[in-house]
CSV table of C-alpha atoms and ligand atoms in Angstrom, one decimal:
chain,number,residue,atom,x,y,z
A,1,UNK,CA,-20.0,8.4,52.1
A,2,UNK,CA,-19.3,5.3,54.0
A,3,UNK,CA,-17.4,2.2,52.9
A,4,UNK,CA,-18.6,-1.2,54.2
A,5,UNK,CA,-17.6,-2.1,57.7
A,6,UNK,CA,-14.4,-4.1,57.8
A,7,UNK,CA,-13.9,-6.5,60.6
A,8,UNK,CA,-10.3,-7.2,61.4
A,9,UNK,CA,-11.2,-9.9,63.9
A,10,UNK,CA,-11.7,-13.3,62.3
A,11,UNK,CA,-14.1,-14.1,65.1
A,12,UNK,CA,-16.4,-11.2,64.4
A,13,UNK,CA,-19.1,-13.6,63.5
A,14,UNK,CA,-20.3,-13.9,67.0
A,15,UNK,CA,-21.8,-17.0,68.5
A,16,UNK,CA,-25.5,-16.4,68.2
A,17,UNK,CA,-26.1,-18.5,71.4
A,18,UNK,CA,-24.1,-15.9,73.4
A,19,UNK,CA,-25.4,-12.8,71.5
A,20,UNK,CA,-29.1,-12.4,71.4
A,21,UNK,CA,-28.9,-9.7,68.7
A,22,UNK,CA,-26.7,-6.9,67.6
A,23,UNK,CA,-26.6,-3.9,69.9
A,24,UNK,CA,-26.5,-1.8,66.7
A,25,UNK,CA,-28.2,-2.8,63.5
A,26,UNK,CA,-28.2,-0.3,60.7
A,27,UNK,CA,-29.4,-0.7,57.1
A,28,UNK,CA,-28.9,2.0,54.5
A,29,UNK,CA,-28.5,4.6,57.3
A,30,UNK,CA,-28.4,8.1,56.1
A,31,UNK,CA,-28.0,11.6,57.6
A,32,UNK,CA,-28.5,14.7,55.6
A,33,UNK,CA,-27.9,18.0,57.4
A,34,UNK,CA,-27.0,21.6,56.5
A,35,UNK,CA,-27.6,20.9,52.8
A,36,UNK,CA,-25.2,18.0,52.5
A,37,UNK,CA,-25.2,14.3,53.0
A,38,UNK,CA,-23.1,13.6,56.1
A,39,UNK,CA,-23.3,9.8,55.6
A,40,UNK,CA,-25.4,7.4,53.5
A,41,UNK,CA,-25.9,3.8,52.6
A,42,UNK,CA,-24.4,2.6,55.9
A,43,UNK,CA,-24.9,-1.0,56.9
A,44,UNK,CA,-23.7,-2.0,60.3
A,45,UNK,CA,-24.0,-4.8,62.9
A,46,UNK,CA,-22.3,-4.3,66.2
A,47,UNK,CA,-22.6,-7.3,68.7
A,48,UNK,CA,-22.8,-6.8,72.4
A,49,UNK,CA,-19.4,-6.3,74.0
A,50,UNK,CA,-17.7,-5.3,70.7
A,51,UNK,CA,-16.0,-2.0,70.0
A,52,UNK,CA,-17.0,0.0,66.9
A,53,UNK,CA,-14.3,2.3,65.8
A,54,UNK,CA,-15.5,5.0,63.3
A,55,UNK,CA,-12.5,6.3,61.5
A,56,UNK,CA,-12.3,9.2,59.1
A,57,UNK,CA,-10.8,12.6,58.4
A,58,UNK,CA,-12.2,15.9,59.9
A,59,UNK,CA,-15.8,16.5,59.0
A,60,UNK,CA,-16.3,13.0,57.7
A,61,UNK,CA,-19.3,12.7,60.0
A,62,UNK,CA,-17.9,10.6,62.9
A,63,UNK,CA,-19.5,12.6,65.7
A,64,UNK,CA,-22.8,12.8,63.8
A,65,UNK,CA,-22.8,9.0,63.3
A,66,UNK,CA,-22.0,8.3,67.0
A,67,UNK,CA,-24.7,10.8,68.1
A,68,UNK,CA,-27.2,9.1,65.7
A,69,UNK,CA,-26.4,5.7,67.1
A,70,UNK,CA,-26.7,7.1,70.6
A,71,UNK,CA,-30.3,8.4,69.9
A,72,UNK,CA,-29.2,12.0,70.0
A,73,UNK,CA,-29.5,12.8,66.3
A,74,UNK,CA,-32.4,11.8,64.0
A,75,UNK,CA,-31.3,9.9,60.9
A,76,UNK,CA,-33.0,11.1,57.7
A,77,UNK,CA,-33.1,7.7,56.0
A,78,UNK,CA,-32.6,3.9,56.4
A,79,UNK,CA,-33.3,1.7,59.3
A,80,UNK,CA,-31.6,1.8,62.7
A,81,UNK,CA,-32.2,-0.4,65.8
A,82,UNK,CA,-30.1,0.1,68.9
A,83,UNK,CA,-30.4,-2.3,71.9
A,84,UNK,CA,-33.5,-3.7,70.1
A,85,UNK,CA,-35.2,-0.3,70.0
A,86,UNK,CA,-36.1,1.3,66.7
A,87,UNK,CA,-34.7,4.8,66.2
A,88,UNK,CA,-35.8,7.5,66.1
A,89,UNK,CA,-39.1,6.2,67.5
A,90,UNK,CA,-37.7,5.0,70.8
A,91,UNK,CA,-34.9,7.5,71.2
A,92,UNK,CA,-35.7,8.2,74.9
A,93,UNK,CA,-35.1,4.6,75.8
A,94,UNK,CA,-31.9,4.4,73.8
A,95,UNK,CA,-30.6,7.6,75.4
A,96,UNK,CA,-31.1,6.1,78.9
A,97,UNK,CA,-28.9,3.1,78.0
A,98,UNK,CA,-26.3,4.7,75.8
A,99,UNK,CA,-24.0,7.1,77.6
A,100,UNK,CA,-21.7,9.7,76.2
A,101,UNK,CA,-18.2,10.5,77.4
A,102,UNK,CA,-17.4,14.1,76.8
A,103,UNK,CA,-18.4,15.1,73.3
A,104,UNK,CA,-17.2,18.6,72.5
A,105,UNK,CA,-20.1,21.0,71.8
A,106,UNK,CA,-22.6,18.5,73.2
A,107,UNK,CA,-22.0,17.7,76.9
A,108,UNK,CA,-18.8,19.5,77.7
A,109,UNK,CA,-17.3,19.3,81.2
A,110,UNK,CA,-17.4,22.5,83.1
A,111,UNK,CA,-13.9,24.0,83.6
A,112,UNK,CA,-15.0,25.7,86.7
A,113,UNK,CA,-16.1,22.5,88.5
A,114,UNK,CA,-13.9,20.0,90.3
A,115,UNK,CA,-13.8,16.3,89.7
A,116,UNK,CA,-15.8,15.6,92.8
A,117,UNK,CA,-18.4,18.2,91.9
A,118,UNK,CA,-18.9,16.6,88.5
A,119,UNK,CA,-19.2,13.2,90.1
A,120,UNK,CA,-21.8,14.5,92.7
A,121,UNK,CA,-23.8,16.1,89.9
A,122,UNK,CA,-23.8,12.9,87.9
A,123,UNK,CA,-24.8,10.8,90.8
A,124,UNK,CA,-27.7,13.1,91.5
A,125,UNK,CA,-28.9,12.7,88.0
A,126,UNK,CA,-29.3,9.0,88.6
A,127,UNK,CA,-31.1,9.4,91.9
A,128,UNK,CA,-34.9,9.0,92.2
A,129,UNK,CA,-36.7,12.4,91.9
A,130,UNK,CA,-37.7,12.3,95.5
A,131,UNK,CA,-34.1,12.0,96.7
A,132,UNK,CA,-32.1,14.4,94.5
A,133,UNK,CA,-29.0,14.7,96.6
A,134,UNK,CA,-25.8,12.7,97.5
A,135,UNK,CA,-23.6,12.7,100.5
A,136,UNK,CA,-19.9,13.5,100.6
A,137,UNK,CA,-19.4,9.8,101.6
A,138,UNK,CA,-21.2,8.6,98.4
A,139,UNK,CA,-19.1,10.9,96.2
A,140,UNK,CA,-15.9,9.7,98.0
A,141,UNK,CA,-17.0,6.0,97.5
A,142,UNK,CA,-17.7,6.6,93.8
A,143,UNK,CA,-14.3,8.2,93.4
A,144,UNK,CA,-12.6,5.3,95.3
A,145,UNK,CA,-14.3,2.8,92.9
A,146,UNK,CA,-13.2,4.9,90.0
A,147,UNK,CA,-9.6,4.8,91.1
A,148,UNK,CA,-9.7,1.0,91.5
A,149,UNK,CA,-11.1,0.7,87.9
A,150,UNK,CA,-8.4,3.0,86.6
A,151,UNK,CA,-5.7,1.0,88.3
A,152,UNK,CA,-7.3,-2.2,86.8
A,153,UNK,CA,-7.6,-0.8,83.3
A,154,UNK,CA,-4.2,0.9,83.2
A,155,UNK,CA,-3.0,-1.7,80.7
A,156,UNK,CA,0.3,-2.4,82.5
A,157,UNK,CA,1.2,1.3,82.4
A,158,UNK,CA,0.8,3.8,85.2
A,159,UNK,CA,-2.8,4.4,86.1
A,160,UNK,CA,-4.4,7.8,85.5
A,161,UNK,CA,-5.6,9.2,88.8
A,162,UNK,CA,-8.3,11.7,89.3
A,163,UNK,CA,-7.9,14.0,92.2
A,164,UNK,CA,-11.2,14.9,93.9
A,165,UNK,CA,-10.5,18.6,94.4
A,166,UNK,CA,-8.9,19.3,91.0
A,167,UNK,CA,-10.6,21.6,88.6
A,168,UNK,CA,-11.5,20.4,85.1
A,169,UNK,CA,-9.5,23.3,83.7
A,170,UNK,CA,-6.3,21.8,85.4
A,171,UNK,CA,-6.8,18.3,84.1
A,172,UNK,CA,-4.3,16.8,81.6
A,173,UNK,CA,-6.0,15.7,78.4
A,174,UNK,CA,-6.0,12.0,79.3
A,175,UNK,CA,-7.4,12.8,82.7
A,176,UNK,CA,-10.2,14.8,81.1
A,177,UNK,CA,-11.1,12.0,78.7
A,178,UNK,CA,-11.0,9.6,81.7
A,179,UNK,CA,-13.3,11.8,83.7
A,180,UNK,CA,-15.8,11.9,80.8
A,181,UNK,CA,-15.8,8.1,80.7
A,182,UNK,CA,-16.1,7.8,84.4
A,183,UNK,CA,-19.1,10.1,84.5
A,184,UNK,CA,-20.7,8.2,81.6
A,185,UNK,CA,-20.4,5.0,83.4
A,186,UNK,CA,-22.1,6.2,86.6
A,187,UNK,CA,-25.4,5.2,85.2
A,188,UNK,CA,-24.2,1.7,84.3
A,189,UNK,CA,-25.0,2.0,80.6
A,190,UNK,CA,-25.0,-0.8,78.1
A,191,UNK,CA,-23.2,1.3,75.5
A,192,UNK,CA,-20.4,3.9,76.0
A,193,UNK,CA,-19.7,6.5,73.3
A,194,UNK,CA,-16.2,7.9,73.2
A,195,UNK,CA,-15.8,10.5,70.4
A,196,UNK,CA,-12.5,11.7,69.0
A,197,UNK,CA,-9.9,9.7,70.8
A,198,UNK,CA,-7.4,11.7,68.6
A,199,UNK,CA,-8.1,14.8,70.7
A,200,UNK,CA,-5.4,13.3,72.8
A,201,UNK,CA,-2.3,14.7,71.2
A,202,UNK,CA,0.3,12.4,72.8
A,203,UNK,CA,0.6,9.0,71.2
A,204,UNK,CA,1.2,7.4,74.6
A,205,UNK,CA,-2.1,8.9,75.9
A,206,UNK,CA,-4.1,7.5,72.9
A,207,UNK,CA,-2.6,4.1,73.4
A,208,UNK,CA,-3.5,4.2,77.1
A,209,UNK,CA,-7.0,5.3,76.3
A,210,UNK,CA,-7.6,2.5,73.8
A,211,UNK,CA,-6.0,0.0,76.2
A,212,UNK,CA,-8.2,1.2,79.1
A,213,UNK,CA,-11.3,1.0,77.0
A,214,UNK,CA,-10.5,-2.6,76.0
A,215,UNK,CA,-9.9,-3.5,79.6
A,216,UNK,CA,-13.1,-1.9,80.8
A,217,UNK,CA,-15.0,-4.1,78.4
A,218,UNK,CA,-13.4,-7.2,79.8
A,219,UNK,CA,-15.3,-6.5,83.0
A,220,UNK,CA,-18.7,-6.9,81.4
A,221,UNK,CA,-20.8,-6.7,78.3
A,222,UNK,CA,-20.2,-3.0,77.7
A,223,UNK,CA,-20.3,-2.1,74.0
A,224,UNK,CA,-18.1,0.8,73.0
A,225,UNK,CA,-18.7,3.1,70.0
A,226,UNK,CA,-15.6,5.3,69.5
A,227,UNK,CA,-14.1,7.5,66.8
A,228,UNK,CA,-10.7,8.6,65.6
A,229,UNK,CA,-9.0,9.9,62.5
A,230,UNK,CA,-6.0,7.6,62.8
A,231,UNK,CA,-6.4,4.1,64.2
A,232,UNK,CA,-2.7,3.2,64.1
A,233,UNK,CA,-2.4,3.7,67.9
A,234,UNK,CA,-5.0,1.1,68.6
A,235,UNK,CA,-3.4,-2.0,70.0
A,236,UNK,CA,-5.3,-4.3,67.7
A,237,UNK,CA,-5.6,-8.0,68.5
A,238,UNK,CA,-7.1,-10.5,66.2
A,239,UNK,CA,-9.6,-11.8,68.7
A,240,UNK,CA,-11.0,-8.6,70.4
A,241,UNK,CA,-14.1,-8.2,68.3
A,242,UNK,CA,-13.3,-4.7,67.0
A,243,UNK,CA,-15.2,-3.4,64.0
A,244,UNK,CA,-13.7,-0.7,61.9
A,245,UNK,CA,-15.9,1.6,59.9
A,246,UNK,CA,-14.3,4.1,57.5
A,247,UNK,CA,-16.2,7.3,56.8
A,248,UNK,CA,-15.0,9.6,54.0
A,249,UNK,CA,-15.7,13.3,53.7
A,250,UNK,CA,-18.6,13.7,51.3
A,251,UNK,CA,-20.0,16.9,49.9
B,301,LIG,N1,-27.1,19.6,62.6
B,301,LIG,C1,-26.3,19.9,61.6
B,301,LIG,N2,-26.5,20.9,60.9
B,301,LIG,C2,-25.7,21.2,59.8
B,301,LIG,N3,-24.6,20.5,59.5
B,301,LIG,C3,-24.4,19.5,60.2
B,301,LIG,C4,-25.1,19.1,61.3
B,301,LIG,N4,-24.6,18.0,61.8
B,301,LIG,C5,-23.5,17.7,61.1
B,301,LIG,N5,-23.4,18.5,60.1
B,301,LIG,C6,-22.4,18.5,59.1
B,301,LIG,O1,-21.7,17.3,59.2
B,301,LIG,C7,-20.3,17.5,59.0
B,301,LIG,C8,-19.6,16.4,59.8
B,301,LIG,O2,-19.6,16.8,61.2
B,301,LIG,P1,-19.0,15.8,62.3
B,301,LIG,O3,-18.7,16.7,63.5
B,301,LIG,O4,-20.0,14.7,62.5
B,301,LIG,O5,-17.7,15.3,61.6
B,301,LIG,P2,-16.4,14.6,62.3
B,301,LIG,O6,-16.0,13.6,61.4
B,301,LIG,O7,-16.8,14.3,63.7
B,301,LIG,O8,-15.4,15.8,62.3
B,301,LIG,P3,-14.3,16.3,63.3
B,301,LIG,O9,-13.3,15.2,63.4
B,301,LIG,O10,-13.7,17.5,62.7
B,301,LIG,O11,-15.0,16.5,64.6
B,301,LIG,C9,-20.0,18.9,59.4
B,301,LIG,O12,-19.0,19.5,58.7
B,301,LIG,C10,-21.3,19.6,59.2
B,301,LIG,O13,-21.2,20.2,57.9
């Protein structure tokens, strides 16, 4: 069951002149799966450039909700529009504009591949069908841009670095989450989904992840849909347009 979205930011009422319409609009959204109601009666408006933080205990339905908003799961009731596209009818269009960072069990990184192999693979996915390859220079250029972004979004702390030849199996948790975000951003999506920030065990890593996500958004109109079980690590400000949605476990 969901409780109404709470908006800590006083300015959550966006200026309509700057915001043509919410990126996510849900009314009475419901998902039933496996003989249970995962969530129901959910109303939500997420403006462009905002961050939605879905918070709740294990099995509350956070991943399911994010995947539903990303056009990857079919809601069983209510109304849902993402980027102006009704779901599930226009799920294909939504999927092209809403990118997932690593979601365990859905698009897991391959432990046996290196950082640069993952980047090359993702670049190829975004190439036209008649030119399905990338050069080593293009991969290196993408990695260089990534390092610049990481330095810029480090939030005053030391930047994460991604080493081209490192295997995913050897990445630290924050580096792995970072790689997932980097890969998601290759296609320049309008919306980025980051599930389960609490998979980072170290408080310092979670803080850096939230800070970096906020900094990323300052560079454009990226809307972030994220989830966690404990939001106490989020460096909340009163003016950063974050929307907090609590999900409770429901049988
Ligand atoms: N396709 C499905 N088939 C059956 N049950 C499902 C399906 N999708 C979701 N569920 C149910 O929804 C519940 C919520 O799962 P979900 O992964 O969304 O929760 P969560 O809040 O992300 O949990 P966690 O923090 O543990 O990952 C699961 O316990 C499962 O029972």
